[in-house]
Amino acid sequence: MARHLITSAIPYINGIKHLGNLVGSQLPADLYARYLRGRGNEVLFLCATDEHGTPAELAAAKAGKPVDEYCAEMHEVQSGIAEGFRLSFDHFGRSSSQRNQELTQHFAGVLDEQGLIREVSETQMYSPTDGRYLPDRYIEGTCPNCGFDSARGDQCDNCTKQLDPVDLINPHSTISGATDLEMRETKHLYLCQSQMKDELEAWIDSKSDWPVLTTSIAKKWLNDGDGLQDRGITRDLDWGVPVKKGTEDWPGMEGKVFYVWFDAPIEYIACSQEWVDAGKGEDWQRWWRTDAGAADVTYTQFMGKDNVPFHTLSFPATILGSGEPWKLVDYIKSFNYLNYEGGQFSTSRGRGVFMDQALEVLPSDYWRWWLLSHAPESSDAEFTWENFQASVNKDLADVLGNFVSRVTKFCRSKFGEVVPEGGSYGEAEEALLAELTERLQRYEQMMDAMEVRKSAQELRAIWAAGNEYLQSAAPWAAFKEDPERAAAIVRLSLNLIRLYAVLSAPFIPDTSAVLKEAMKLDSLDWPGDLNEALSALPAGAEFTVPENLFRKITDDEREEWQQRFSGKRD
């Protein structure tokens, strides 16, 4: 049994996320975690809310609540929505936890001991109107690189270029909109990433199996322009992890906090400590410390492409620079963007479908299937209501749902709610077995490789193979001439439903659970030998006919939803 540590990029606390956020990290991570568990591996799947920094402060101010109260409430909201999408986190933590505070301060202390922290006196944007220094995300303006007019003071979301607030054209405060910004002197801590460039580059070069999207972004940051730069890791903010050198005060850093991008990835480790504190696990160190058993762990991270620089450079610089035996990531699965109906999702304009709204419209499996089968892996993808309707109606309702309905209802009408006995298998069954054996092997290969869309295609093909067999074998016709032949067809088809319950569980877990209950299964053991798997339900085994697994989306519904989600959100 292999051991797998899986983390999903932790979502900001500032509000409910849209479907693009979901498919860019949490959902494919859940798919992989469920698959690995299904194959009998030991899995620790962690995520959390990212609660520090400007987004939290701004969102709390807008909500008229203290920031700690706002974060606590939104953590509950995001946790509930994650459960609604059946995200199977072993723990869903909080970056504002005491565990993360202590661990962040620990890393800062050991990095300083290693000579990788330097103090810098610098000028920083100050807003007289707001009466405060403005951290990077409190400043927006036009990107000097690509011309995007909503670039932030730390990074342009359009071209991903790393920026400083002074680089922006026509900068303004995101708090008040003030443009009378001025530069004032302040002092901050910098992580000396430039000292680690060669070590980081060698480490990245060793990851020849990583997606091109991941390595290309990392190497761009390593080598473009002046190369990898030292990075400020403190901010003039009230909300965050107080700057300390381990447990000691840091002279000259009073009243400052660590930059959210320094403490947020450390929460992956702290989250495992929270997991133990919550009584869900026993030994977090065997997952994270190579001197305590983590050397045999395979660690996989899932994230959108905008998070890649911090996970390939800044966080590894923290881990490697500490000189301590922490587990480094083995594989980073990154995703492009999901766009919406010819444009971008927009939180501010309410354009697109947000996670809470999606669950109001349809059950989670409908969304899980479409998002995963259209995951933006090799390029950006686009959500359209026409495509969503077609995929749900054809893949889920016509292929899988129709097969289950036809088989179980026909069996009930002719043989009762038991697996029928009699008859034997022939050429048609042998041909189906050969096709399924080949497709199952490809499905496993694609899932092992985290090829999400290709995995969905193979799973759909496995469903379709059963449908084609049923249509060709036609037990309703065979029953008139040879009831035993019809019994054999139905027996195999009922075993196919059991197989589908197992193989579909990572993609559509609720539907899998319905099939498990209908087939009266004790477990969903992954098939080893397909011959055995397709005879696991013996003659005489009882089942029940499930309700229709999926309903079709009507044209009227599609048009209503297109209008509803075109650009307003209360």
CSV table of C-alpha atoms in Angstrom, one decimal, residues 140-517:
chain,number,residue,atom,x,y,z
A,140,GLU,CA,-4.3,48.5,-8.4
A,141,GLY,CA,-3.3,50.1,-11.7
A,142,THR,CA,-2.3,49.3,-15.3
A,143,CYS,CA,0.3,46.6,-15.9
A,144,PRO,CA,3.4,48.1,-17.6
A,145,ASN,CA,4.0,44.7,-19.3
A,146,CYS,CA,0.6,43.9,-20.9
A,147,GLY,CA,-1.6,46.9,-20.3
A,148,PHE,CA,-4.1,45.0,-18.2
A,149,ASP,CA,-6.0,47.8,-16.2
A,150,SER,CA,-6.6,45.8,-13.0
A,151,ALA,CA,-3.2,44.6,-12.2
A,152,ARG,CA,-2.3,44.3,-8.5
A,153,GLY,CA,0.7,45.7,-6.7
A,154,ASP,CA,2.3,42.2,-6.5
A,155,GLN,CA,1.3,40.5,-9.7
A,156,CYS,CA,-0.6,40.9,-12.9
A,157,ASP,CA,-3.3,38.3,-13.1
A,158,ASN,CA,-3.4,38.7,-16.9
A,159,CYS,CA,0.2,38.0,-17.8
A,160,THR,CA,1.4,36.6,-14.4
A,161,LYS,CA,4.3,39.0,-14.3
A,162,GLN,CA,5.7,39.7,-10.8
A,163,LEU,CA,5.3,43.4,-10.0
A,164,ASP,CA,6.0,46.1,-7.4
A,165,PRO,CA,3.4,48.8,-6.7
A,166,VAL,CA,5.8,51.4,-8.1
A,167,ASP,CA,5.7,49.6,-11.5
A,168,LEU,CA,2.0,50.2,-12.0
A,169,ILE,CA,0.7,53.0,-14.3
A,170,ASN,CA,-1.9,55.2,-12.7
A,171,PRO,CA,-2.0,53.4,-9.3
A,172,HIS,CA,-4.9,53.9,-6.9
A,173,SER,CA,-6.0,52.7,-3.5
A,174,THR,CA,-8.4,49.8,-3.6
A,175,ILE,CA,-9.8,50.9,-0.2
A,176,SER,CA,-10.8,54.5,-1.1
A,177,GLY,CA,-9.9,54.9,-4.8
A,178,ALA,CA,-7.5,57.6,-3.8
A,179,THR,CA,-4.8,58.5,-6.3
A,180,ASP,CA,-2.8,60.9,-4.1
A,181,LEU,CA,-0.4,58.1,-3.1
A,182,GLU,CA,3.2,58.9,-1.9
A,183,MET,CA,6.3,56.9,-1.1
A,184,ARG,CA,7.4,56.7,2.5
A,185,GLU,CA,10.2,54.8,4.1
A,186,THR,CA,9.5,51.6,6.1
A,187,LYS,CA,11.5,48.4,6.9
A,188,HIS,CA,10.8,44.9,5.9
A,189,LEU,CA,12.2,41.4,5.8
A,190,TYR,CA,13.2,39.7,2.5
A,191,LEU,CA,13.6,36.0,1.7
A,192,CYS,CA,16.9,35.7,-0.2
A,193,GLN,CA,15.5,33.6,-3.0
A,194,SER,CA,18.3,34.7,-5.3
A,195,GLN,CA,20.9,32.8,-3.2
A,196,MET,CA,18.9,29.6,-3.9
A,197,LYS,CA,18.4,30.1,-7.6
A,198,ASP,CA,20.8,27.3,-8.7
A,199,GLU,CA,19.5,24.8,-6.1
A,200,LEU,CA,15.9,25.6,-7.1
A,201,GLU,CA,16.7,25.4,-10.8
A,202,ALA,CA,18.4,22.0,-10.4
A,203,TRP,CA,15.4,20.7,-8.4
A,204,ILE,CA,12.9,21.9,-11.1
A,205,ASP,CA,15.1,20.5,-13.9
A,206,SER,CA,15.0,17.1,-12.1
A,207,LYS,CA,11.2,17.0,-12.5
A,208,SER,CA,11.1,15.8,-16.1
A,209,ASP,CA,7.6,14.4,-15.6
A,210,TRP,CA,5.9,17.6,-14.6
A,211,PRO,CA,3.4,19.3,-16.9
A,212,VAL,CA,4.9,21.8,-19.3
A,213,LEU,CA,2.6,24.4,-17.9
A,214,THR,CA,4.2,24.0,-14.4
A,215,THR,CA,7.8,24.0,-15.5
A,216,SER,CA,7.5,26.7,-18.1
A,217,ILE,CA,6.0,29.2,-15.5
A,218,ALA,CA,8.7,28.3,-13.0
A,219,LYS,CA,11.5,28.7,-15.5
A,220,LYS,CA,10.1,32.0,-16.7
A,221,TRP,CA,10.3,33.4,-13.1
A,222,LEU,CA,13.8,31.9,-12.7
A,223,ASN,CA,15.3,33.3,-15.8
A,224,ASP,CA,13.3,36.2,-17.3
A,225,GLY,CA,14.7,39.7,-17.0
A,226,ASP,CA,17.0,39.9,-14.0
A,227,GLY,CA,16.1,36.3,-12.9
A,228,LEU,CA,14.8,35.2,-9.5
A,229,GLN,CA,14.5,38.1,-7.1
A,230,ASP,CA,14.5,38.2,-3.3
A,231,ARG,CA,11.0,38.5,-2.1
A,232,GLY,CA,9.5,40.6,0.7
A,233,ILE,CA,7.9,38.4,3.3
A,234,THR,CA,6.5,41.1,5.7
A,235,ARG,CA,3.8,43.7,5.4
A,236,ASP,CA,2.4,46.7,7.3
A,237,LEU,CA,-0.9,45.1,8.2
A,238,ASP,CA,-2.9,44.5,11.4
A,239,TRP,CA,-4.2,41.1,10.4
A,240,GLY,CA,-1.8,38.2,9.9
A,241,VAL,CA,0.9,36.2,11.6
A,242,PRO,CA,2.9,38.6,13.8
A,243,VAL,CA,6.6,38.8,12.8
A,244,LYS,CA,8.7,36.8,15.2
A,245,LYS,CA,12.0,35.0,15.0
A,246,GLY,CA,10.8,31.6,16.2
A,247,THR,CA,9.4,32.5,19.7
A,248,GLU,CA,11.5,35.6,20.1
A,249,ASP,CA,10.5,39.2,19.1
A,250,TRP,CA,12.2,40.5,16.0
A,251,PRO,CA,13.6,44.0,16.7
A,252,GLY,CA,12.4,46.6,14.4
A,253,MET,CA,9.5,44.5,13.1
A,254,GLU,CA,7.0,45.4,15.8
A,255,GLY,CA,3.5,45.8,14.5
A,256,LYS,CA,4.2,44.0,11.2
A,257,VAL,CA,2.9,40.6,10.0
A,258,PHE,CA,4.2,38.0,7.6
A,259,TYR,CA,3.2,38.3,3.9
A,260,VAL,CA,0.2,36.0,3.2
A,261,TRP,CA,2.2,34.2,0.5
A,262,PHE,CA,4.9,33.3,3.0
A,263,ASP,CA,2.5,31.8,5.6
A,264,ALA,CA,-0.2,30.3,3.3
A,265,PRO,CA,1.8,27.4,1.9
A,266,ILE,CA,3.1,26.6,5.4
A,267,GLU,CA,-0.5,25.9,6.3
A,268,TYR,CA,-0.3,22.7,4.3
A,269,ILE,CA,2.0,21.4,7.0
A,270,ALA,CA,0.1,23.1,9.9
A,271,CYS,CA,-3.1,21.7,8.5
A,272,SER,CA,-1.8,18.2,9.2
A,273,GLN,CA,-1.1,19.3,12.8
A,274,GLU,CA,-4.7,20.6,13.0
A,275,TRP,CA,-5.9,17.2,11.6
A,276,VAL,CA,-4.2,15.5,14.6
A,277,ASP,CA,-5.6,18.1,17.0
A,278,ALA,CA,-9.1,17.4,15.7
A,279,GLY,CA,-8.7,13.7,16.6
A,280,LYS,CA,-8.7,12.6,13.0
A,281,GLY,CA,-5.2,11.3,12.8
A,282,GLU,CA,-2.3,10.4,15.0
A,283,ASP,CA,1.1,11.3,13.5
A,284,TRP,CA,1.5,14.3,11.2
A,285,GLN,CA,5.3,14.0,11.1
A,286,ARG,CA,5.3,10.7,9.2
A,287,TRP,CA,3.7,12.7,6.3
A,288,TRP,CA,6.0,15.7,6.4
A,289,ARG,CA,9.3,14.9,8.0
A,290,THR,CA,11.7,12.7,6.1
A,291,ASP,CA,13.4,11.8,9.3
A,292,ALA,CA,10.1,10.5,10.7
A,293,GLY,CA,8.8,8.3,7.9
A,294,ALA,CA,7.8,10.8,5.1
A,295,ALA,CA,10.6,9.6,2.8
A,296,ASP,CA,8.2,7.0,1.3
A,297,VAL,CA,5.4,9.5,0.8
A,298,THR,CA,4.4,10.7,-2.7
A,299,TYR,CA,3.4,14.4,-2.4
A,300,THR,CA,1.2,15.9,-5.1
A,301,GLN,CA,-0.1,19.5,-5.3
A,302,PHE,CA,-3.0,20.7,-7.4
A,303,MET,CA,-3.4,24.4,-8.4
A,304,GLY,CA,-4.3,26.9,-11.0
A,305,LYS,CA,-1.5,28.4,-13.1
A,306,ASP,CA,-1.5,31.7,-11.2
A,307,ASN,CA,-0.3,29.8,-8.1
A,308,VAL,CA,2.6,28.0,-9.7
A,309,PRO,CA,5.4,30.6,-9.0
A,310,PHE,CA,4.8,30.4,-5.3
A,311,HIS,CA,4.7,26.6,-5.2
A,312,THR,CA,7.7,26.0,-7.5
A,313,LEU,CA,9.9,28.7,-6.1
A,314,SER,CA,8.9,30.6,-2.9
A,315,PHE,CA,7.6,27.7,-0.8
A,316,PRO,CA,10.4,25.3,-1.9
A,317,ALA,CA,12.9,28.1,-1.0
A,318,THR,CA,11.4,28.1,2.4
A,319,ILE,CA,11.5,24.3,2.8
A,320,LEU,CA,15.0,23.8,1.3
A,321,GLY,CA,16.4,27.0,2.9
A,322,SER,CA,15.4,25.8,6.4
A,323,GLY,CA,18.0,23.0,6.2
A,324,GLU,CA,15.5,20.8,8.0
A,325,PRO,CA,14.2,17.4,6.7
A,326,TRP,CA,10.8,18.5,5.4
A,327,LYS,CA,9.1,16.7,2.6
A,328,LEU,CA,9.2,18.5,-0.8
A,329,VAL,CA,6.5,18.1,-3.4
A,330,ASP,CA,7.0,15.4,-6.0
A,331,TYR,CA,4.5,16.4,-8.6
A,332,ILE,CA,2.6,19.7,-9.3
A,333,LYS,CA,-0.5,19.4,-11.4
A,334,SER,CA,-1.4,22.8,-12.7
A,335,PHE,CA,-4.4,24.0,-14.6
A,336,ASN,CA,-5.2,26.8,-17.0
A,337,TYR,CA,-8.3,29.0,-16.6
A,338,LEU,CA,-11.9,28.1,-17.1
A,339,ASN,CA,-13.7,30.9,-18.9
A,340,TYR,CA,-17.4,31.6,-18.9
A,341,GLU,CA,-19.6,32.1,-22.0
A,342,GLY,CA,-17.1,33.9,-24.1
A,343,GLY,CA,-15.5,35.9,-21.3
A,344,GLN,CA,-14.1,35.6,-17.8
A,345,PHE,CA,-15.9,34.7,-14.6
A,346,SER,CA,-16.3,37.9,-12.6
A,347,THR,CA,-16.8,37.9,-8.8
A,348,SER,CA,-17.3,41.7,-8.7
A,349,ARG,CA,-19.9,41.6,-11.6
A,350,GLY,CA,-21.5,38.3,-10.6
A,351,ARG,CA,-20.8,36.9,-14.0
A,352,GLY,CA,-20.7,33.1,-14.1
A,353,VAL,CA,-21.8,30.3,-11.8
A,354,PHE,CA,-20.6,30.4,-8.2
A,355,MET,CA,-20.3,27.2,-6.1
A,356,ASP,CA,-23.3,27.8,-3.8
A,357,GLN,CA,-25.5,28.7,-6.8
A,358,ALA,CA,-24.4,25.6,-8.7
A,359,LEU,CA,-25.7,23.4,-5.9
A,360,GLU,CA,-29.0,25.2,-5.9
A,361,VAL,CA,-29.4,24.5,-9.6
A,362,LEU,CA,-28.4,20.8,-9.8
A,363,PRO,CA,-26.8,18.1,-7.6
A,364,SER,CA,-23.1,18.1,-7.4
A,365,ASP,CA,-22.5,15.1,-9.6
A,366,TYR,CA,-23.8,17.0,-12.7
A,367,TRP,CA,-21.2,19.7,-12.1
A,368,ARG,CA,-18.4,17.3,-11.1
A,369,TRP,CA,-18.8,15.4,-14.3
A,370,TRP,CA,-18.9,18.4,-16.6
A,371,LEU,CA,-16.0,20.2,-14.9
A,372,LEU,CA,-13.7,17.2,-14.8
A,373,SER,CA,-14.5,16.0,-18.3
A,374,HIS,CA,-13.7,19.5,-19.6
A,375,ALA,CA,-10.8,20.3,-17.2
A,376,PRO,CA,-8.5,23.1,-18.6
A,377,GLU,CA,-5.4,21.1,-18.7
A,378,SER,CA,-3.6,21.8,-22.0
A,379,SER,CA,-5.2,25.2,-22.6
A,380,ASP,CA,-7.9,27.4,-21.2
A,381,ALA,CA,-11.4,25.9,-21.4
A,382,GLU,CA,-14.8,27.5,-21.6
A,383,PHE,CA,-18.1,26.8,-19.9
A,384,THR,CA,-21.2,27.3,-22.0
A,385,TRP,CA,-24.7,26.3,-21.1
A,386,GLU,CA,-25.2,24.6,-24.4
A,387,ASN,CA,-22.2,22.4,-23.8
A,388,PHE,CA,-23.2,21.7,-20.2
A,389,GLN,CA,-26.7,20.7,-21.3
A,390,ALA,CA,-25.4,18.4,-24.0
A,391,SER,CA,-22.9,16.7,-21.8
A,392,VAL,CA,-25.3,16.1,-19.0
A,393,ASN,CA,-28.1,14.8,-21.3
A,394,LYS,CA,-25.8,12.6,-23.4
A,395,ASP,CA,-23.1,11.4,-21.1
A,396,LEU,CA,-25.0,11.1,-17.8
A,397,ALA,CA,-28.7,10.6,-18.8
A,398,ASP,CA,-28.5,8.8,-22.1
A,399,VAL,CA,-25.4,6.7,-21.6
A,400,LEU,CA,-25.0,5.8,-17.9
A,401,GLY,CA,-28.5,6.6,-16.5
A,402,ASN,CA,-30.3,4.9,-19.4
A,403,PHE,CA,-28.2,1.7,-19.1
A,404,VAL,CA,-29.0,1.3,-15.4
A,405,SER,CA,-32.7,2.1,-15.9
A,406,ARG,CA,-33.2,-0.3,-18.8
A,407,VAL,CA,-31.3,-3.2,-17.2
A,408,THR,CA,-32.9,-3.1,-13.7
A,409,LYS,CA,-36.4,-2.4,-15.0
A,410,PHE,CA,-36.3,-5.2,-17.6
A,411,CYS,CA,-34.9,-7.6,-15.0
A,412,ARG,CA,-37.7,-6.7,-12.5
A,413,SER,CA,-40.4,-7.2,-15.1
A,414,LYS,CA,-39.1,-10.6,-16.3
A,415,PHE,CA,-37.1,-12.2,-13.5
A,416,GLY,CA,-37.9,-10.1,-10.4
A,417,GLU,CA,-35.5,-8.1,-8.3
A,418,VAL,CA,-32.8,-10.8,-8.2
A,419,VAL,CA,-29.9,-11.6,-10.5
A,420,PRO,CA,-31.3,-14.3,-12.8
A,421,GLU,CA,-29.7,-17.7,-13.2
A,422,GLY,CA,-29.3,-19.8,-16.3
A,423,GLY,CA,-27.7,-19.4,-19.7
A,424,SER,CA,-24.1,-19.0,-20.6
A,425,TYR,CA,-21.8,-16.4,-22.1
A,426,GLY,CA,-20.8,-16.5,-25.7
A,427,GLU,CA,-18.9,-14.4,-28.3
A,428,ALA,CA,-20.6,-11.2,-27.6
A,429,GLU,CA,-19.7,-11.4,-23.9
A,430,GLU,CA,-16.1,-12.4,-24.7
A,431,ALA,CA,-15.8,-9.4,-27.1
A,432,LEU,CA,-17.2,-7.1,-24.4
A,433,LEU,CA,-14.8,-8.4,-21.8
A,434,ALA,CA,-11.8,-7.9,-24.1
A,435,GLU,CA,-12.9,-4.3,-24.8
A,436,LEU,CA,-13.5,-3.5,-21.2
A,437,THR,CA,-10.2,-5.1,-20.1
A,438,GLU,CA,-8.3,-2.8,-22.5
A,439,ARG,CA,-10.3,0.3,-21.6
A,440,LEU,CA,-10.0,-0.3,-17.8
A,441,GLN,CA,-6.2,-0.5,-18.3
A,442,ARG,CA,-6.2,2.8,-20.1
A,443,TYR,CA,-8.5,4.3,-17.5
A,444,GLU,CA,-6.1,3.3,-14.8
A,445,GLN,CA,-3.1,4.6,-16.7
A,446,MET,CA,-4.8,8.0,-17.3
A,447,MET,CA,-5.9,8.3,-13.7
A,448,ASP,CA,-2.4,7.4,-12.4
A,449,ALA,CA,-1.0,10.1,-14.7
A,450,MET,CA,-3.6,12.6,-13.5
A,451,GLU,CA,-4.8,13.1,-17.1
A,452,VAL,CA,-8.2,14.2,-16.0
A,453,ARG,CA,-10.0,14.7,-19.4
A,454,LYS,CA,-8.6,11.6,-20.9
A,455,SER,CA,-9.7,9.6,-17.8
A,456,ALA,CA,-13.3,11.0,-18.2
A,457,GLN,CA,-13.2,9.9,-21.9
A,458,GLU,CA,-12.2,6.4,-21.0
A,459,LEU,CA,-14.8,6.2,-18.2
A,460,ARG,CA,-17.6,7.3,-20.6
A,461,ALA,CA,-16.3,4.8,-23.2
A,462,ILE,CA,-16.7,2.1,-20.5
A,463,TRP,CA,-20.3,3.2,-19.9
A,464,ALA,CA,-21.0,3.3,-23.6
A,465,ALA,CA,-19.6,-0.2,-24.2
A,466,GLY,CA,-22.2,-1.6,-21.8
A,467,ASN,CA,-25.0,0.4,-23.6
A,468,GLU,CA,-23.8,-0.9,-27.0
A,469,TYR,CA,-23.7,-4.5,-25.7
A,470,LEU,CA,-27.2,-4.2,-24.3
A,471,GLN,CA,-28.6,-2.8,-27.5
A,472,SER,CA,-26.9,-5.5,-29.6
A,473,ALA,CA,-27.7,-8.4,-27.3
A,474,ALA,CA,-31.3,-7.2,-26.9
A,475,PRO,CA,-32.5,-9.4,-23.9
A,476,TRP,CA,-36.1,-8.2,-24.5
A,477,ALA,CA,-36.0,-10.0,-27.9
A,478,ALA,CA,-34.0,-13.0,-26.7
A,479,PHE,CA,-36.5,-13.6,-23.9
A,480,LYS,CA,-39.2,-14.5,-26.3
A,481,GLU,CA,-37.2,-17.3,-27.9
A,482,ASP,CA,-34.6,-18.2,-25.2
A,483,PRO,CA,-35.3,-17.0,-21.7
A,484,GLU,CA,-32.0,-18.5,-20.4
A,485,ARG,CA,-30.0,-16.5,-23.0
A,486,ALA,CA,-31.8,-13.4,-21.8
A,487,ALA,CA,-31.0,-14.3,-18.2
A,488,ALA,CA,-27.3,-14.5,-19.0
A,489,ILE,CA,-27.4,-11.1,-20.8
A,490,VAL,CA,-29.1,-9.5,-17.8
A,491,ARG,CA,-26.8,-11.1,-15.3
A,492,LEU,CA,-23.8,-9.7,-17.0
A,493,SER,CA,-25.4,-6.3,-17.3
A,494,LEU,CA,-26.3,-6.2,-13.6
A,495,ASN,CA,-22.6,-6.9,-12.9
A,496,LEU,CA,-21.7,-4.1,-15.2
A,497,ILE,CA,-23.7,-1.8,-13.0
A,498,ARG,CA,-21.7,-2.9,-10.1
A,499,LEU,CA,-18.5,-2.3,-12.1
A,500,TYR,CA,-19.7,1.2,-13.0
A,501,ALA,CA,-20.4,2.0,-9.3
A,502,VAL,CA,-16.8,1.3,-8.5
A,503,LEU,CA,-15.1,3.0,-11.5
A,504,SER,CA,-17.4,6.0,-11.4
A,505,ALA,CA,-16.9,6.8,-7.7
A,506,PRO,CA,-14.0,9.3,-8.1
A,507,PHE,CA,-16.0,11.3,-10.6
A,508,ILE,CA,-19.6,11.0,-9.4
A,509,PRO,CA,-19.5,9.8,-5.8
A,510,ASP,CA,-23.2,10.3,-5.0
A,511,THR,CA,-24.3,8.4,-8.0
A,512,SER,CA,-21.9,5.6,-7.2
A,513,ALA,CA,-23.4,5.5,-3.7
A,514,VAL,CA,-26.9,5.2,-5.1
A,515,LEU,CA,-25.8,2.2,-7.3
A,516,LYS,CA,-24.0,0.6,-4.4
A,517,GLU,CA,-27.2,0.7,-2.4
